[in-house]
Short mmCIF file of C-alpha atoms in Angstrom, two decimals:
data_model
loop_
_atom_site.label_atom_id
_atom_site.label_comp_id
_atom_site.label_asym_id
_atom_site.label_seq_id
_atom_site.Cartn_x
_atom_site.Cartn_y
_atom_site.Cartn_z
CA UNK L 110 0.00 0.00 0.00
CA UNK L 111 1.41 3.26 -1.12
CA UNK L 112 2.43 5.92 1.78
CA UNK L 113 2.75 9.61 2.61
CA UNK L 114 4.14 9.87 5.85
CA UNK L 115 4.12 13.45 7.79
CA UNK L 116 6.43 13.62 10.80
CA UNK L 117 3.60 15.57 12.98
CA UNK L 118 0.05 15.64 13.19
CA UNK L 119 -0.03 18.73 14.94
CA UNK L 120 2.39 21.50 16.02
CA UNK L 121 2.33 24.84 18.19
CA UNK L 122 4.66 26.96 17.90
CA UNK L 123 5.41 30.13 18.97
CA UNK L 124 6.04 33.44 16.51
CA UNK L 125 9.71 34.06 15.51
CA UNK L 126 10.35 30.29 15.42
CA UNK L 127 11.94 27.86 13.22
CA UNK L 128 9.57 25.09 11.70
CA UNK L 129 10.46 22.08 10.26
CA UNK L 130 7.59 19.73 8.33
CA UNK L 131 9.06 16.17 7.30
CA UNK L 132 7.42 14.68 4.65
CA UNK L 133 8.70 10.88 3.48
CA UNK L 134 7.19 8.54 0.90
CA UNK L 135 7.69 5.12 0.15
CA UNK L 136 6.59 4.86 -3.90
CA UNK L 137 9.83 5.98 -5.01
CA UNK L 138 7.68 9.14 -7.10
CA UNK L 139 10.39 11.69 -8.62
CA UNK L 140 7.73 14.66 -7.62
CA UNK L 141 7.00 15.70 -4.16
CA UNK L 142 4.76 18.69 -2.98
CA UNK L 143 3.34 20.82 -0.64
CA UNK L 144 0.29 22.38 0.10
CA UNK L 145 -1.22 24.73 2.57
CA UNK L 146 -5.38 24.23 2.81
CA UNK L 147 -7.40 26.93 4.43
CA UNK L 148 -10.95 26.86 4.44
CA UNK L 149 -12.46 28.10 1.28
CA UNK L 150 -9.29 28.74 -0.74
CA UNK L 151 -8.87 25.10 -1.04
CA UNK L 152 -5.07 23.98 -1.72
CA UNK L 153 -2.20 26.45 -2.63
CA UNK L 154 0.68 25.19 -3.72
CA UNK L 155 4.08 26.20 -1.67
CA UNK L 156 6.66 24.46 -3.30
CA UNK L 157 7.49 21.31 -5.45
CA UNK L 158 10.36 19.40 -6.63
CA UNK L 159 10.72 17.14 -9.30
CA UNK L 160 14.00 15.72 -8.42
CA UNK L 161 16.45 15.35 -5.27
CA UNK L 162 17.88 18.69 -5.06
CA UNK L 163 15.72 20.23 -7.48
CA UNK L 164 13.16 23.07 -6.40
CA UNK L 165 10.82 24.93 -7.60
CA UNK L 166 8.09 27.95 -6.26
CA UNK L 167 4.88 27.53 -6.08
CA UNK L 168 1.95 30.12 -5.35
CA UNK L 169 2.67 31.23 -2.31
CA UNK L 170 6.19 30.65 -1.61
CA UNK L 171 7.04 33.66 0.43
CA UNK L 172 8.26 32.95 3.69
CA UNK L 173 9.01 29.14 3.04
CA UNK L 174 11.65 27.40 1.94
CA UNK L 175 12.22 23.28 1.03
CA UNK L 176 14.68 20.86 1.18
CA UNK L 177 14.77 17.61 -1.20
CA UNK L 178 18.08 16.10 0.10
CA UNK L 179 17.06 12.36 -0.71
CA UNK L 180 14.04 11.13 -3.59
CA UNK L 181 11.62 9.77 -0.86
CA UNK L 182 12.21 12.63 1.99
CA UNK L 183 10.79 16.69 1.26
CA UNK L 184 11.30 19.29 3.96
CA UNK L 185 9.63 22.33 4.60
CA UNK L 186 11.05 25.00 6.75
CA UNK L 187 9.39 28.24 8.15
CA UNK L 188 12.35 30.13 8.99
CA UNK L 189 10.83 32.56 11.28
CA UNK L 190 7.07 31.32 11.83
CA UNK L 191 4.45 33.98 11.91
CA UNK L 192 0.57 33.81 13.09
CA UNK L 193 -0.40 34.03 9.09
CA UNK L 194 1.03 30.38 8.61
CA UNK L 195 -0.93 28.80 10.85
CA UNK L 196 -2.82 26.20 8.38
CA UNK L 197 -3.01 22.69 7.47
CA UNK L 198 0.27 21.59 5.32
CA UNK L 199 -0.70 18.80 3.07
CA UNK L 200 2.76 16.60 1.56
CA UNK L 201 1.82 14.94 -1.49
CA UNK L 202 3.75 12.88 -4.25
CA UNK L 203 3.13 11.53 -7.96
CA UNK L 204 4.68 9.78 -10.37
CA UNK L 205 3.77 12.04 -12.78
CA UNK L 206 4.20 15.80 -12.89
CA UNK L 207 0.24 16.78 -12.94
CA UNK L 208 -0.66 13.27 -12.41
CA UNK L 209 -2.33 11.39 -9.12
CA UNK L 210 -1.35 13.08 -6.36
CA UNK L 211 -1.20 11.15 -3.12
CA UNK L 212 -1.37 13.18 0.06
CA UNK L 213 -0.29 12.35 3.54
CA UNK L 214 -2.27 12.85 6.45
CA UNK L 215 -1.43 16.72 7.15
CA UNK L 216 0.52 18.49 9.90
CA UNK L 217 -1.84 21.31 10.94
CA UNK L 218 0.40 23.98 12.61
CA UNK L 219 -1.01 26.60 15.18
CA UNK L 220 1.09 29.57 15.66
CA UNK L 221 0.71 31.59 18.64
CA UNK E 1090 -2.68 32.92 -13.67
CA UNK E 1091 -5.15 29.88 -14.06
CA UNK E 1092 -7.49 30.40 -11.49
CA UNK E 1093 -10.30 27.32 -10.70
CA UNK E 1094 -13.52 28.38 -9.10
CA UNK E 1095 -15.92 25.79 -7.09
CA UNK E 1096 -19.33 26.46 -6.52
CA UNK E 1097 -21.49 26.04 -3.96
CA UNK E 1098 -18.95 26.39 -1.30
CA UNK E 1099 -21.36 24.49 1.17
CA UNK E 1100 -24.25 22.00 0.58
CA UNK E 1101 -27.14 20.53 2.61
CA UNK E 1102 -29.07 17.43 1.48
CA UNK E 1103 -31.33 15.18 2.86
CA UNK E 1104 -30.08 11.39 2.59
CA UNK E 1105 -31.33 10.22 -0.83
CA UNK E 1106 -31.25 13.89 -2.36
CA UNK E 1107 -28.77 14.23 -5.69
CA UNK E 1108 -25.69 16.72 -5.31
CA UNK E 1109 -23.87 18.36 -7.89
CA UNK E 1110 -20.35 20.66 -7.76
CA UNK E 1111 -19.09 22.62 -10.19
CA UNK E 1112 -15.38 23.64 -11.50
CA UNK E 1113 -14.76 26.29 -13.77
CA UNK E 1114 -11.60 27.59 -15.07
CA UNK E 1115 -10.29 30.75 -16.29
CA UNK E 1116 -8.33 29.08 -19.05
CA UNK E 1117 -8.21 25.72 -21.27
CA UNK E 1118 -7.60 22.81 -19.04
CA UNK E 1119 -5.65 19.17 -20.63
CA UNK E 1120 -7.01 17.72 -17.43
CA UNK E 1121 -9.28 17.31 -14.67
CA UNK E 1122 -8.70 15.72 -11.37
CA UNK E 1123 -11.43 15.17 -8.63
CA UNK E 1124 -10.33 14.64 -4.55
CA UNK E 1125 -12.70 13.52 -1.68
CA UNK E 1126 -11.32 14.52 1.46
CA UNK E 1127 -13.05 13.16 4.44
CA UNK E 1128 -13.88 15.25 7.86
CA UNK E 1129 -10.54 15.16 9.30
CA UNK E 1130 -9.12 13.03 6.62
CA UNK E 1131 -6.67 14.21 3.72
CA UNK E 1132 -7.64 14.19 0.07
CA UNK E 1133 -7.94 11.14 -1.60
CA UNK E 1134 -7.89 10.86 -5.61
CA UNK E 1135 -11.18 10.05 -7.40
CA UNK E 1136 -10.87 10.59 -11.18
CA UNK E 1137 -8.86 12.01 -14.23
CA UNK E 1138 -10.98 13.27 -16.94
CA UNK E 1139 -8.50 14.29 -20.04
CA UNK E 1140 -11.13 14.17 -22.93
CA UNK E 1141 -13.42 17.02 -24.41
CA UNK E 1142 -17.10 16.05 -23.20
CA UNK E 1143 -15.84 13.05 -20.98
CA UNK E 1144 -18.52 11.35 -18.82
CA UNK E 1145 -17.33 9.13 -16.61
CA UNK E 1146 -19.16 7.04 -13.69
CA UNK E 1147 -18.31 5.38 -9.87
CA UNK E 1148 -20.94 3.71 -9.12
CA UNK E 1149 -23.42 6.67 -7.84
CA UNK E 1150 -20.88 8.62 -9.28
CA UNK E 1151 -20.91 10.45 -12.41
CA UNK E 1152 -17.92 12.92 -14.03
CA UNK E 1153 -18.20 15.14 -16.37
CA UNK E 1154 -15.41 17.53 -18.48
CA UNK E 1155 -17.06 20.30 -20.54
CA UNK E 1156 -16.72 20.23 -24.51
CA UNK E 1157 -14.84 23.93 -24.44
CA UNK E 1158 -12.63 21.68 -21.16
CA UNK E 1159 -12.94 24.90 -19.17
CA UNK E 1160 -15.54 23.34 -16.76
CA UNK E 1161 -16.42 19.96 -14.96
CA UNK E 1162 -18.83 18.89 -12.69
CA UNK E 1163 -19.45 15.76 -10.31
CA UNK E 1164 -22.99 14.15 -9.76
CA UNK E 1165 -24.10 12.31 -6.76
CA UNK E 1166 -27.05 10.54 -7.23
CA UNK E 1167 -29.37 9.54 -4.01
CA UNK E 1168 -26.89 10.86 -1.31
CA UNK E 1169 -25.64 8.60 1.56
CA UNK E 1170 -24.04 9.40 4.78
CA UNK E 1171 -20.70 7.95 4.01
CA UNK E 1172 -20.64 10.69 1.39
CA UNK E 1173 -20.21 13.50 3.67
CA UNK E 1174 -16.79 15.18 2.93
CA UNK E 1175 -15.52 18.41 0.87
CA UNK E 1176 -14.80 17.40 -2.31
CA UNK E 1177 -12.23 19.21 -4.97
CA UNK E 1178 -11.62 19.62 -8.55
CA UNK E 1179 -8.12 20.28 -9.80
CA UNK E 1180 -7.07 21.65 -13.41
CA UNK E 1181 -3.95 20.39 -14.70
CA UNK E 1182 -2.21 22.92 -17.87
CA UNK E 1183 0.34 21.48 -20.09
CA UNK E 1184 3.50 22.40 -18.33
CA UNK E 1185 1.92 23.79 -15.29
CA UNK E 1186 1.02 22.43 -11.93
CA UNK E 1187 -2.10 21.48 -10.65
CA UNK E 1188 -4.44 23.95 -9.70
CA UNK E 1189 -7.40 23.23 -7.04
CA UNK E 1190 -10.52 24.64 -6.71
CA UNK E 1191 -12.12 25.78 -3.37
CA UNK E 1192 -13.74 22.68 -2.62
CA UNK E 1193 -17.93 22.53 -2.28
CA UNK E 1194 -18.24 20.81 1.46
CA UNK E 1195 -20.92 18.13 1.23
CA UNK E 1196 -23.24 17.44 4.28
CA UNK E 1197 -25.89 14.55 4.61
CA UNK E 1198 -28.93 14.40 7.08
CA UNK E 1199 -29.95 10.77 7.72
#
């Protein structure tokens, strides 16, 4: 069975911190992705990456920044977390580049 | 940008009642995806639609992409409980990443 595995479920954090969001997959899918999902405006693309080192910008990439060090791990990093990015982050992966995406389960991070 | 719109944003049936969604987009799509994300769940992959004036069916199920592919819509006939969720559409552009609508958040009353 194919897997999306987030490293939290859920997160507080505090304003001015540093965030890190693990994302790991086990179908060996070149593409990786994240997503923030706030009610209404659906899911906004942060980042992707389409290869292990490779990155690219999303939608709203401002005040994020990814990692792809290895094919089946993607980071992403809120260098200095503010109360605007507290959302549900969705990982997902695909084989193909607008192909079935599979999601994990979501971190949903609360910034106070 | 592309930009994908959902409509209704919300919907109340009774059990039994038919549902539709809609997705429109602001330009020419290659593709359509569909997601059902459970309450508390993440979204899970229904369908690709890739053809002008595709229907496609699931069981109570039915898909459609629009002949100009600028809009689809999805069709729940006779409305159970276990179909309670927000459901997405997501237009794919030839070189461009997916991009989601909304979502139109499906509730049932037994």
């Amino acid at each position: 069975d194919v897997k999306v595995t987030q490293s939290s479920r859920y997160l507080v954090k505090r304003t001015g911190e540093k965030v890190f969001l693990e994302c790991v997959q086990d179908m060996d899918h070149e593409n990786m992705f994240w997503y923030r999902q706030d009610p209404g405006l659906g899911l906004r693309l942060i980042y992707f990456s389409y290869d292990v080192k490779m990155k690219e910008k999303g939608d709203i990439p401002e005040g994020y920044s990814v990692s792809r060090e290895k094919k089946e791990r993607f980071s992403l990093i809120l260098e200095s977390a503010s109360t605007n990015q507290t959302s549900m982050y969705l990982c997902a992966s695909s084989p193909d580049f607008t192909g079935e995406l599979f999601f994990g389960e979501g971190s949903r991070l609360t910034v106070l | 940008g592309q930009q994908v719109m959902q409509i209704p944003q919300y919907q109340h049936v009774q059990e039994g009642e038919d549902f539709t969604t809609y997705c429109n987009s602001s330009t020419t799509l290659s593709n359509i995806q569909w997601y059902k994300q459970r309450p508390g769940g993440h979204p899970v992959f229904l369908i690709q639609l890739v053809k002008s004036g595709e229907v496609k069916k699931q069981k109570r199920l039915t898909f459609q992409f629009g002949e100009a592919k600028k809009n689809s819509s999805l069709h729940i006939t006779a409305t159970q409980t276990t179909d309670v969720g927000t459901y997405f559409c997501a237009g794919g552009n030839a070189g461009n990443m997916l991009t989601f609508g909304g979502g139109t958040r499906l509730m049932v009353k037994p």
